[in-house]
């Protein structure tokens, strides 16, 4: 057999190695999961669905689409439900990108954009961030006649920054209509509604826009794998041809529906993150540490010392975080915002690292 040559340049996308060690309890602050868990309504809905496990799930997650249509105030034919955003990213790349096409990716960003583009044999045009945020002018300038796809992550992973609605809108107006623009809003629920683009309502005017949302973060369903695209009906139709027919399992469909119905859990989950997001700036400022004000459930901090060594020390203390070295910021770390006592542990550990460095410098 002969594998496609594009595979040779790929590595499997894998969470931090530490998380593969299942023999000891670790506080996972590396994957931006929901520190509150998930809604009790989800457990009840999943239990109620167990007698029907021998049935195939609805192919297009119809009940969930109807509920999403009500939530976003746009018609149900604008929704494609997927096995998490991960699946939808792959479908989008397959639908638009062929060998040699260009894909514009603000960099650093969510790693799977580049991996799926490479798998398709595309040429990746990496656009550096400016002041830790997507540089939309540079993105517009990077688009050429060969560009088929532009990835925008807003709020941005890994920086936590947000680009303003007006600026995204101006970009859409500047770009040719034959370039697909994906707005990955995995962290949208954490942004203040006033800051967040009303992007679901831009699709009539910009049918080349695809908005992605997930149940993995604020809804706390990362283990069940449900995400969705909001897109023009032709885009929903074309992407729907590529997905595997039963792509979202039946438990995931009922769980997502139940999660949508529990506004109280969502409010608590967002409030928990906002509380942590308020605690970090004070902590960082009082220690003289750089940080990026966050619109998501994680924060980037400049420790002023080796991020890899810091992550190793965190792991020794039972906490998994990400080192900025993965994204070319070797003195930074990325930490998921957790419960109050979890954040306190992070602060204590950072203080220990800073004290060790001061002592080291004094001797
Ligand atoms: C977590 C995350 C995802 C993954 O979403 P799933 O729905 O769990 O596949 C997608 N995009 C970004 C930017 C993320 O941070």
Coordinates of C-alpha atoms and ligand atoms in Angstrom, one line a residue:
X1 CA 0.0 0.0 0.0
X2 CA 1.0 3.6 -0.5
X3 CA 0.0 6.4 1.8
X4 CA -0.7 9.9 0.4
X5 CA 2.5 11.9 0.5
X6 CA 0.7 14.6 2.6
X7 CA 0.6 12.2 5.5
X8 CA 4.3 12.2 5.9
X9 CA 4.4 15.7 7.2
X10 CA 1.6 15.2 9.8
X11 CA 1.8 14.3 13.4
X12 CA -1.2 13.0 15.3
X13 CA -2.9 15.7 17.2
X14 CA -2.5 14.7 20.8
X15 CA -3.2 16.3 24.2
X16 CA -0.2 16.8 26.6
X17 CA 1.6 13.5 27.3
X18 CA 0.9 14.0 31.0
X19 CA -2.8 13.5 30.5
X20 CA -2.1 10.0 29.2
X21 CA -0.9 9.1 32.7
X22 CA -4.2 7.8 34.2
X23 CA -2.6 6.3 37.3
X24 CA -2.7 9.5 39.3
X25 CA -5.4 12.2 39.8
X26 CA -4.4 15.3 38.0
X27 CA -6.0 18.7 37.9
X28 CA -6.4 19.2 34.2
X29 CA -6.0 22.9 33.3
X30 CA -4.7 22.2 29.9
X31 CA -7.7 21.5 27.7
X32 CA -10.1 24.3 28.6
X33 CA -12.7 21.9 29.8
X34 CA -15.6 23.0 32.0
X35 CA -14.5 23.0 35.7
X36 CA -18.2 22.7 36.9
X37 CA -18.8 19.5 35.0
X38 CA -22.1 19.4 33.1
X39 CA -25.7 20.1 33.7
X40 CA -27.6 17.5 35.8
X41 CA -30.3 17.7 33.1
X42 CA -27.8 16.1 30.8
X43 CA -27.3 13.0 33.0
X44 CA -31.1 12.6 33.2
X45 CA -31.5 12.9 29.4
X46 CA -28.7 10.4 28.7
X47 CA -30.2 7.9 31.2
X48 CA -33.6 8.2 29.6
X49 CA -32.1 7.5 26.2
X50 CA -30.3 4.3 27.2
X51 CA -33.1 1.9 26.2
X52 CA -32.8 3.1 22.6
X53 CA -29.1 2.4 22.1
X54 CA -29.8 -0.2 19.4
X55 CA -31.3 2.5 17.1
X56 CA -29.3 4.7 14.7
X57 CA -29.4 8.4 15.7
X58 CA -31.2 11.0 13.5
X59 CA -28.9 11.7 10.6
X60 CA -29.1 15.5 10.8
X61 CA -29.8 15.8 14.5
X62 CA -33.2 17.4 13.7
X63 CA -34.5 18.1 17.2
X64 CA -31.2 19.7 18.2
X65 CA -31.2 21.8 15.0
X66 CA -34.7 23.1 15.8
X67 CA -33.6 24.0 19.3
X68 CA -30.4 25.7 18.0
X69 CA -32.6 27.6 15.5
X70 CA -34.7 29.0 18.4
X71 CA -31.6 29.8 20.4
X72 CA -29.9 31.8 17.6
X73 CA -33.0 33.2 16.0
X74 CA -32.1 31.9 12.5
X75 CA -33.7 29.1 10.5
X76 CA -33.0 25.4 11.2
X77 CA -31.7 24.9 7.6
X78 CA -28.6 27.1 8.6
X79 CA -27.3 24.4 11.0
X80 CA -25.1 21.4 10.5
X81 CA -24.4 19.4 13.7
X82 CA -21.1 17.6 13.9
X83 CA -19.0 15.3 16.0
X84 CA -17.5 18.3 17.7
X85 CA -15.9 21.2 15.9
X86 CA -13.1 18.9 15.1
X87 CA -15.2 16.9 12.6
X88 CA -16.6 20.1 11.1
X89 CA -13.1 21.5 10.6
X90 CA -12.2 18.5 8.6
X91 CA -15.4 18.6 6.5
X92 CA -14.8 22.3 5.7
X93 CA -11.3 21.7 4.6
X94 CA -12.4 18.8 2.4
X95 CA -15.2 20.9 0.9
X96 CA -13.1 23.8 -0.1
X97 CA -9.4 22.9 -0.3
X98 CA -7.6 20.9 -2.9
X99 CA -3.9 20.2 -3.4
X100 CA -1.9 23.5 -3.9
X101 CA -4.7 25.8 -2.7
X102 CA -3.9 28.4 0.0
X103 CA -5.4 28.4 3.4
X104 CA -4.9 31.6 5.6
X105 CA -4.3 30.9 9.3
X106 CA -3.6 33.6 11.9
X107 CA -0.7 32.0 13.8
X108 CA -0.5 30.8 16.5
X109 CA -4.0 29.4 16.6
X110 CA -5.9 26.2 17.1
X111 CA -3.6 23.5 15.7
X112 CA -6.2 21.4 13.8
X113 CA -6.7 24.2 11.2
X114 CA -3.2 23.7 9.9
X115 CA -3.2 19.9 10.3
X116 CA -6.3 19.4 8.2
X117 CA -5.0 21.9 5.6
X118 CA -1.7 20.0 5.4
X119 CA -3.6 16.7 5.1
X120 CA -5.4 18.2 2.1
X121 CA -2.0 19.2 0.5
X122 CA -2.8 22.9 0.9
X123 CA -0.2 25.7 1.2
X124 CA -0.6 27.3 4.6
X125 CA -0.2 31.1 4.7
X126 CA 0.5 31.9 8.4
X127 CA -0.3 35.4 9.4
X128 CA 1.3 36.5 12.7
X129 CA -0.8 38.0 15.4
X130 CA -0.5 41.7 16.4
X131 CA -0.6 42.5 20.1
X132 CA -1.7 39.0 20.8
X133 CA -4.8 39.3 18.6
X134 CA -5.7 38.4 15.0
X135 CA -4.4 41.1 12.7
X136 CA -7.3 41.4 10.3
X137 CA -5.6 43.8 7.9
X138 CA -2.7 41.4 7.6
X139 CA -5.2 38.6 7.0
X140 CA -6.9 40.6 4.2
X141 CA -3.5 41.3 2.7
X142 CA -2.6 37.6 2.8
X143 CA -5.5 36.5 0.6
X144 CA -4.6 35.8 -3.0
X145 CA -6.5 34.3 -6.0
X146 CA -5.3 30.9 -4.7
X147 CA -6.9 31.4 -1.3
X148 CA -9.9 29.1 -0.6
X149 CA -10.2 29.3 3.1
X150 CA -9.5 31.7 6.0
X151 CA -9.6 30.5 9.6
X152 CA -10.5 33.0 12.3
X153 CA -10.8 31.9 16.0
X154 CA -12.7 34.4 18.1
X155 CA -12.3 34.5 21.1
X156 CA -8.8 33.5 20.1
X157 CA -7.2 30.2 21.2
X158 CA -4.6 30.3 22.6
X159 CA -4.4 34.1 23.4
X160 CA -7.9 34.7 24.8
X161 CA -8.2 37.9 22.8
X162 CA -11.2 39.0 20.9
X163 CA -11.5 41.0 17.6
X164 CA -14.4 43.5 17.4
X165 CA -17.5 42.7 15.4
X166 CA -17.0 45.8 13.2
X167 CA -13.5 44.7 12.2
X168 CA -14.6 41.2 11.2
X169 CA -17.5 42.7 9.2
X170 CA -15.1 45.0 7.3
X171 CA -12.9 42.0 6.5
X172 CA -15.9 40.1 5.1
X173 CA -16.7 43.1 2.9
X174 CA -13.2 43.3 1.6
X175 CA -12.7 39.6 0.8
X176 CA -13.8 38.0 -2.5
X177 CA -17.1 36.1 -2.1
X178 CA -15.4 32.9 -3.3
X179 CA -13.2 32.7 -0.2
X180 CA -14.8 30.8 2.6
X181 CA -14.3 32.5 6.0
X182 CA -14.7 30.3 9.1
X183 CA -15.3 32.0 12.4
X184 CA -14.5 29.4 15.1
X185 CA -16.5 30.7 18.1
X186 CA -15.7 27.7 20.5
X187 CA -15.5 30.1 23.4
X188 CA -18.3 32.5 22.4
X189 CA -20.5 31.9 25.5
X190 CA -17.7 33.4 27.7
X191 CA -17.4 36.7 25.8
X192 CA -19.7 39.5 26.9
X193 CA -22.6 39.5 24.4
X194 CA -21.9 43.2 23.7
X195 CA -18.4 42.3 22.5
X196 CA -19.3 39.3 20.4
X197 CA -20.3 39.6 16.7
X198 CA -23.8 38.7 16.0
X199 CA -22.3 36.5 13.3
X200 CA -25.2 34.0 12.8
X201 CA -27.1 37.0 11.4
X202 CA -24.5 37.9 8.9
X203 CA -24.8 34.8 6.8
X204 CA -27.5 36.1 4.4
X205 CA -25.3 39.0 3.5
X206 CA -22.1 36.9 3.5
X207 CA -22.9 33.4 2.4
X208 CA -19.2 32.6 2.4
X209 CA -19.2 32.9 6.2
X210 CA -19.3 29.7 8.4
X211 CA -19.7 30.1 12.1
X212 CA -18.6 27.2 14.4
X213 CA -19.9 26.6 18.0
X214 CA -19.4 23.7 20.4
X215 CA -21.0 22.0 23.4
X216 CA -17.5 21.1 24.7
X217 CA -16.7 24.3 26.6
X218 CA -19.3 26.4 28.3
X219 CA -21.9 23.5 28.1
X220 CA -19.4 21.0 29.6
X221 CA -20.0 18.2 27.1
X222 CA -16.4 17.7 25.7
X223 CA -16.6 13.9 26.2
X224 CA -19.8 13.5 24.1
X225 CA -18.5 15.4 21.0
X226 CA -21.1 17.8 19.7
X227 CA -20.5 21.0 17.8
X228 CA -22.3 22.8 15.0
X229 CA -21.8 25.0 12.1
X230 CA -24.1 28.0 11.3
X231 CA -23.9 28.5 7.5
X232 CA -25.8 29.4 4.4
X233 CA -28.2 26.6 3.3
X234 CA -26.0 25.7 0.3
X235 CA -22.9 25.3 2.6
X236 CA -25.0 23.2 5.0
X237 CA -26.1 21.0 2.1
X238 CA -22.6 20.6 0.6
X239 CA -20.9 19.9 4.0
X240 CA -23.7 17.5 4.8
X241 CA -22.8 15.4 1.8
X242 CA -19.3 14.8 3.3
X243 CA -20.2 13.9 6.8
X244 CA -20.7 10.3 7.8
X245 CA -24.4 9.7 8.0
X246 CA -24.8 9.0 11.7
X247 CA -22.1 11.4 12.7
X248 CA -23.5 12.5 16.1
X249 CA -24.4 9.7 18.4
X250 CA -27.8 9.5 20.0
X251 CA -26.6 10.2 23.6
X252 CA -24.8 13.3 22.4
X253 CA -27.9 14.6 20.6
X254 CA -30.2 14.3 23.6
X255 CA -27.4 15.6 25.9
X256 CA -26.9 18.7 23.8
X257 CA -30.6 19.3 23.7
X258 CA -30.8 19.0 27.5
X259 CA -27.8 21.3 27.9
X260 CA -29.5 23.9 25.8
X261 CA -32.5 23.7 28.0
X262 CA -30.5 24.4 31.3
X263 CA -29.9 28.1 31.1
X264 CA -29.1 28.0 34.8
X265 CA -26.1 25.7 34.4
X266 CA -24.8 27.8 31.5
X267 CA -25.1 30.9 33.6
X268 CA -23.2 29.3 36.5
X269 CA -20.6 28.0 34.2
X270 CA -20.0 31.4 32.6
X271 CA -20.1 33.1 36.0
X272 CA -17.4 30.8 37.4
X273 CA -15.1 31.6 34.5
X274 CA -15.8 35.3 34.8
X275 CA -15.0 35.2 38.5
X276 CA -11.6 33.6 37.7
X277 CA -11.0 36.0 34.8
X278 CA -11.4 38.8 37.3
X279 CA -9.0 37.2 39.8
X280 CA -6.1 36.7 37.4
X281 CA -5.4 40.3 36.3
X282 CA -5.0 41.4 39.9
X283 CA -2.7 38.5 40.7
X284 CA -0.6 39.0 37.6
X285 CA -0.4 42.8 38.1
X286 CA 0.7 42.5 41.7
X287 CA 3.5 40.1 40.7
X288 CA 4.5 42.2 37.7
X289 CA 3.6 39.4 35.3
X290 CA 2.4 40.0 31.7
X291 CA -0.9 38.5 30.7
X292 CA -3.5 38.8 28.0
X293 CA -6.9 39.9 29.2
X294 CA -9.1 36.9 28.4
X295 CA -12.5 36.6 26.7
X296 CA -12.4 32.8 27.1
X297 CA -12.0 30.2 29.9
X298 CA -8.2 30.2 29.9
X299 CA -5.5 32.8 30.3
X300 CA -2.0 33.3 28.8
X301 CA 0.6 34.5 31.4
X302 CA 4.1 35.6 30.8
X303 CA 6.1 34.2 33.7
X304 CA 9.3 35.7 32.6
X305 CA 10.9 32.3 33.0
X306 CA 11.0 29.0 31.1
X307 CA 7.4 27.9 30.4
X308 CA 8.5 24.3 29.8
X309 CA 10.2 24.2 33.2
X310 CA 7.1 25.8 34.8
X311 CA 4.8 23.3 33.2
X312 CA 7.0 20.5 34.5
X313 CA 6.9 21.9 38.0
X314 CA 3.1 22.3 37.8
X315 CA 2.9 18.6 36.7
X316 CA 5.0 17.6 39.7
X317 CA 2.4 19.2 41.8
X318 CA -0.4 17.4 40.0
X319 CA -1.6 20.2 37.7
X320 CA -1.5 20.0 33.9
X321 CA -1.1 23.3 32.0
X322 CA 0.4 24.2 28.6
X323 CA 3.7 25.8 28.0
X324 CA 3.9 28.7 25.5
X325 CA 6.9 27.1 23.9
X326 CA 4.4 25.0 21.8
X327 CA 3.5 28.3 20.1
X328 CA 6.8 30.2 20.1
X329 CA 6.3 32.0 23.4
X330 CA 8.8 30.2 25.6
X331 CA 8.3 32.3 28.7
X332 CA 4.5 32.0 28.7
X333 CA 2.0 29.4 30.0
X334 CA -1.7 28.8 29.2
X335 CA -3.9 27.9 32.1
X336 CA -7.6 27.0 32.0
X337 CA -9.6 29.1 34.4
X338 CA -10.9 26.8 37.2
X339 CA -12.8 26.8 40.4
X340 CA -11.7 29.3 43.1
X341 CA -9.6 26.8 45.1
X342 CA -8.0 25.5 41.8
X343 CA -7.1 29.0 40.8
X344 CA -5.6 29.6 44.3
X345 CA -3.4 26.5 43.8
X346 CA -2.2 28.0 40.5
X347 CA -1.4 31.4 42.2
X348 CA 0.5 29.6 45.0
X349 CA 2.5 27.6 42.5
X350 CA 3.4 30.6 40.5
X351 CA 4.5 32.4 43.7
X352 CA 6.7 29.4 44.5
X353 CA 8.3 29.6 41.1
X354 CA 8.8 33.4 41.4
X355 CA 10.3 33.0 44.8
X356 CA 12.6 30.2 43.7
X357 CA 13.9 32.4 40.9
X358 CA 14.4 35.4 43.3
X359 CA 16.3 33.1 45.6
X360 CA 18.3 31.7 42.7
X361 CA 19.2 35.3 41.6
X362 CA 20.2 36.3 45.1
X363 CA 22.8 33.6 45.5
Ligands
LIG1 C1 -11.8 23.3 22.1 C2 -11.8 23.9 20.7 C3 -12.4 23.2 19.7 C4 -12.9 21.8 19.8 O1 -14.2 21.8 19.7 P1 -14.9 20.3 19.8 O2 -16.3 20.7 19.5 O3 -14.7 19.8 21.1 O4 -14.4 19.5 18.7 C5 -12.5 23.9 18.5 N1 -11.9 25.1 18.3 C6 -11.3 25.7 19.3 C7 -10.6 27.0 19.0 C8 -11.1 25.1 20.5 O5 -10.4 25.7 21.5

